[in-house]
């Protein structure tokens, strides 16, 4: 009888542990995420096409920091006090 109870309890504990491990993802090894470069469907021209595309594409704009206006600064001052 005691053996039966012991087996039942160990089965319940075992299944509960499996469930917890499955939910937390502790079993799976953490993989390092890498940025993968994908090929575009239309690009088949090779090196020359890449050079032309780079020349045609606009360069990224530099981010400009914006200065707060006097009204925005006074509003900020009113909110904080």
mmCIF file with all atom_site columns, C-alpha atoms in Angstrom:
data_model
loop_
_atom_site.group_PDB
_atom_site.id
_atom_site.type_symbol
_atom_site.label_atom_id
_atom_site.label_alt_id
_atom_site.label_comp_id
_atom_site.label_asym_id
_atom_site.label_entity_id
_atom_site.label_seq_id
_atom_site.pdbx_PDB_ins_code
_atom_site.Cartn_x
_atom_site.Cartn_y
_atom_site.Cartn_z
_atom_site.occupancy
_atom_site.B_iso_or_equiv
_atom_site.pdbx_formal_charge
_atom_site.auth_seq_id
_atom_site.auth_comp_id
_atom_site.auth_asym_id
_atom_site.auth_atom_id
_atom_site.pdbx_PDB_model_num
ATOM 1  C CA . UNK A 1 1  ? 0.000  0.000  0.000   1.00 0.00 ? 1  UNK A CA 1
ATOM 2  C CA . UNK A 1 2  ? 2.779  2.413  0.967   1.00 0.00 ? 2  UNK A CA 1
ATOM 3  C CA . UNK A 1 3  ? 4.578  1.497  -2.232  1.00 0.00 ? 3  UNK A CA 1
ATOM 4  C CA . UNK A 1 4  ? 1.516  2.387  -4.285  1.00 0.00 ? 4  UNK A CA 1
ATOM 5  C CA . UNK A 1 5  ? 1.166  5.808  -2.596  1.00 0.00 ? 5  UNK A CA 1
ATOM 6  C CA . UNK A 1 6  ? 4.890  6.455  -3.044  1.00 0.00 ? 6  UNK A CA 1
ATOM 7  C CA . UNK A 1 7  ? 4.636  5.655  -6.762  1.00 0.00 ? 7  UNK A CA 1
ATOM 8  C CA . UNK A 1 8  ? 1.566  7.846  -7.167  1.00 0.00 ? 8  UNK A CA 1
ATOM 9  C CA . UNK A 1 9  ? 3.198  10.832 -5.410  1.00 0.00 ? 9  UNK A CA 1
ATOM 10 C CA . UNK A 1 10 ? 6.433  10.474 -7.384  1.00 0.00 ? 10 UNK A CA 1
ATOM 11 C CA . UNK A 1 11 ? 4.432  10.356 -10.637 1.00 0.00 ? 11 UNK A CA 1
ATOM 12 C CA . UNK A 1 12 ? 2.522  13.521 -9.748  1.00 0.00 ? 12 UNK A CA 1
ATOM 13 C CA . UNK A 1 13 ? 5.705  15.346 -8.720  1.00 0.00 ? 13 UNK A CA 1
ATOM 14 C CA . UNK A 1 14 ? 7.470  14.205 -11.877 1.00 0.00 ? 14 UNK A CA 1
ATOM 15 C CA . UNK A 1 15 ? 4.671  15.396 -14.165 1.00 0.00 ? 15 UNK A CA 1
ATOM 16 C CA . UNK A 1 16 ? 4.441  18.725 -12.297 1.00 0.00 ? 16 UNK A CA 1
ATOM 17 C CA . UNK A 1 17 ? 8.190  19.276 -12.726 1.00 0.00 ? 17 UNK A CA 1
ATOM 18 C CA . UNK A 1 18 ? 7.961  18.470 -16.430 1.00 0.00 ? 18 UNK A CA 1
ATOM 19 C CA . UNK A 1 19 ? 5.106  20.961 -16.801 1.00 0.00 ? 19 UNK A CA 1
ATOM 20 C CA . UNK A 1 20 ? 7.025  23.708 -14.996 1.00 0.00 ? 20 UNK A CA 1
ATOM 21 C CA . UNK A 1 21 ? 10.153 23.117 -17.053 1.00 0.00 ? 21 UNK A CA 1
ATOM 22 C CA . UNK A 1 22 ? 8.123  23.150 -20.236 1.00 0.00 ? 22 UNK A CA 1
ATOM 23 C CA . UNK A 1 23 ? 6.516  26.505 -19.342 1.00 0.00 ? 23 UNK A CA 1
ATOM 24 C CA . UNK A 1 24 ? 9.725  28.235 -18.304 1.00 0.00 ? 24 UNK A CA 1
ATOM 25 C CA . UNK A 1 25 ? 11.678 26.924 -21.269 1.00 0.00 ? 25 UNK A CA 1
ATOM 26 C CA . UNK A 1 26 ? 14.512 25.772 -19.024 1.00 0.00 ? 26 UNK A CA 1
ATOM 27 C CA . UNK A 1 27 ? 15.080 22.624 -21.046 1.00 0.00 ? 27 UNK A CA 1
ATOM 28 C CA . UNK A 1 28 ? 15.843 24.336 -24.303 1.00 0.00 ? 28 UNK A CA 1
ATOM 29 C CA . UNK A 1 29 ? 19.335 25.720 -24.663 1.00 0.00 ? 29 UNK A CA 1
ATOM 30 C CA . UNK A 1 30 ? 19.425 29.430 -25.296 1.00 0.00 ? 30 UNK A CA 1
ATOM 31 C CA . UNK A 1 31 ? 20.391 30.147 -28.874 1.00 0.00 ? 31 UNK A CA 1
ATOM 32 C CA . UNK A 1 32 ? 22.198 33.303 -29.828 1.00 0.00 ? 32 UNK A CA 1
ATOM 33 C CA . UNK A 1 33 ? 20.071 35.319 -32.200 1.00 0.00 ? 33 UNK A CA 1
ATOM 34 C CA . UNK A 1 34 ? 21.968 36.425 -35.262 1.00 0.00 ? 34 UNK A CA 1
ATOM 35 C CA . UNK A 1 35 ? 20.955 38.919 -37.870 1.00 0.00 ? 35 UNK A CA 1
ATOM 36 C CA . UNK A 1 36 ? 20.364 37.038 -41.082 1.00 0.00 ? 36 UNK A CA 1
ATOM 37 C CA . UNK A 1 37 ? 20.744 38.718 -44.438 1.00 0.00 ? 37 UNK A CA 1
ATOM 38 C CA . UNK A 1 38 ? 17.989 37.756 -46.840 1.00 0.00 ? 38 UNK A CA 1
ATOM 39 C CA . UNK A 1 39 ? 18.260 37.981 -50.593 1.00 0.00 ? 39 UNK A CA 1
ATOM 40 C CA . UNK A 1 40 ? 15.650 40.050 -52.383 1.00 0.00 ? 40 UNK A CA 1
ATOM 41 C CA . UNK A 1 41 ? 13.656 38.280 -55.075 1.00 0.00 ? 41 UNK A CA 1
ATOM 42 C CA . UNK A 1 42 ? 14.397 40.885 -57.744 1.00 0.00 ? 42 UNK A CA 1
ATOM 43 C CA . UNK A 1 43 ? 18.158 41.162 -57.235 1.00 0.00 ? 43 UNK A CA 1
ATOM 44 C CA . UNK A 1 44 ? 19.942 38.864 -59.605 1.00 0.00 ? 44 UNK A CA 1
ATOM 45 C CA . UNK A 1 45 ? 22.265 41.381 -61.262 1.00 0.00 ? 45 UNK A CA 1
ATOM 46 C CA . UNK A 1 46 ? 25.236 40.725 -59.037 1.00 0.00 ? 46 UNK A CA 1
ATOM 47 C CA . UNK A 1 47 ? 27.940 43.237 -58.162 1.00 0.00 ? 47 UNK A CA 1
ATOM 48 C CA . UNK A 1 48 ? 27.094 45.844 -60.788 1.00 0.00 ? 48 UNK A CA 1
ATOM 49 C CA . UNK A 1 49 ? 23.440 45.948 -59.757 1.00 0.00 ? 49 UNK A CA 1
ATOM 50 C CA . UNK A 1 50 ? 24.438 46.404 -56.102 1.00 0.00 ? 50 UNK A CA 1
ATOM 51 C CA . UNK A 1 51 ? 26.718 49.346 -56.971 1.00 0.00 ? 51 UNK A CA 1
ATOM 52 C CA . UNK A 1 52 ? 23.984 51.019 -59.024 1.00 0.00 ? 52 UNK A CA 1
ATOM 53 C CA . UNK A 1 53 ? 21.393 50.449 -56.300 1.00 0.00 ? 53 UNK A CA 1
ATOM 54 C CA . UNK A 1 54 ? 23.714 51.937 -53.658 1.00 0.00 ? 54 UNK A CA 1
ATOM 55 C CA . UNK A 1 55 ? 24.274 55.029 -55.824 1.00 0.00 ? 55 UNK A CA 1
ATOM 56 C CA . UNK A 1 56 ? 20.538 55.526 -56.425 1.00 0.00 ? 56 UNK A CA 1
ATOM 57 C CA . UNK A 1 57 ? 19.498 54.981 -52.796 1.00 0.00 ? 57 UNK A CA 1
ATOM 58 C CA . UNK A 1 58 ? 19.326 58.083 -50.602 1.00 0.00 ? 58 UNK A CA 1
ATOM 59 C CA . UNK A 1 59 ? 21.723 58.176 -47.651 1.00 0.00 ? 59 UNK A CA 1
ATOM 60 C CA . UNK A 1 60 ? 20.302 58.007 -44.125 1.00 0.00 ? 60 UNK A CA 1
ATOM 61 C CA . UNK A 1 61 ? 19.463 61.374 -42.622 1.00 0.00 ? 61 UNK A CA 1
ATOM 62 C CA . UNK A 1 62 ? 21.341 62.466 -39.535 1.00 0.00 ? 62 UNK A CA 1
ATOM 63 C CA . UNK A 1 63 ? 19.135 62.804 -36.483 1.00 0.00 ? 63 UNK A CA 1
ATOM 64 C CA . UNK A 1 64 ? 18.757 66.391 -35.348 1.00 0.00 ? 64 UNK A CA 1
ATOM 65 C CA . UNK A 1 65 ? 18.105 67.170 -31.703 1.00 0.00 ? 65 UNK A CA 1
ATOM 66 C CA . UNK A 1 66 ? 15.190 69.543 -31.269 1.00 0.00 ? 66 UNK A CA 1
ATOM 67 C CA . UNK A 1 67 ? 15.312 72.370 -28.804 1.00 0.00 ? 67 UNK A CA 1
ATOM 68 C CA . UNK A 1 68 ? 12.224 72.837 -26.653 1.00 0.00 ? 68 UNK A CA 1
ATOM 69 C CA . UNK A 1 69 ? 10.204 75.969 -27.204 1.00 0.00 ? 69 UNK A CA 1
ATOM 70 C CA . UNK A 1 70 ? 9.575  78.407 -24.386 1.00 0.00 ? 70 UNK A CA 1
ATOM 71 C CA . UNK A 1 71 ? 5.952  77.239 -24.158 1.00 0.00 ? 71 UNK A CA 1
ATOM 72 C CA . UNK A 1 72 ? 6.993  73.592 -23.887 1.00 0.00 ? 72 UNK A CA 1
ATOM 73 C CA . UNK A 1 73 ? 9.525  74.434 -21.176 1.00 0.00 ? 73 UNK A CA 1
ATOM 74 C CA . UNK A 1 74 ? 6.999  76.353 -19.089 1.00 0.00 ? 74 UNK A CA 1
ATOM 75 C CA . UNK A 1 75 ? 4.485  73.526 -19.476 1.00 0.00 ? 75 UNK A CA 1
ATOM 76 C CA . UNK A 1 76 ? 7.121  71.086 -18.248 1.00 0.00 ? 76 UNK A CA 1
ATOM 77 C CA . UNK A 1 77 ? 7.911  73.344 -15.293 1.00 0.00 ? 77 UNK A CA 1
ATOM 78 C CA . UNK A 1 78 ? 4.213  73.548 -14.322 1.00 0.00 ? 78 UNK A CA 1
ATOM 79 C CA . UNK A 1 79 ? 3.816  69.767 -14.493 1.00 0.00 ? 79 UNK A CA 1
ATOM 80 C CA . UNK A 1 80 ? 6.826  68.964 -12.294 1.00 0.00 ? 80 UNK A CA 1
ATOM 81 C CA . UNK A 1 81 ? 6.011  71.379 -9.447  1.00 0.00 ? 81 UNK A CA 1
#
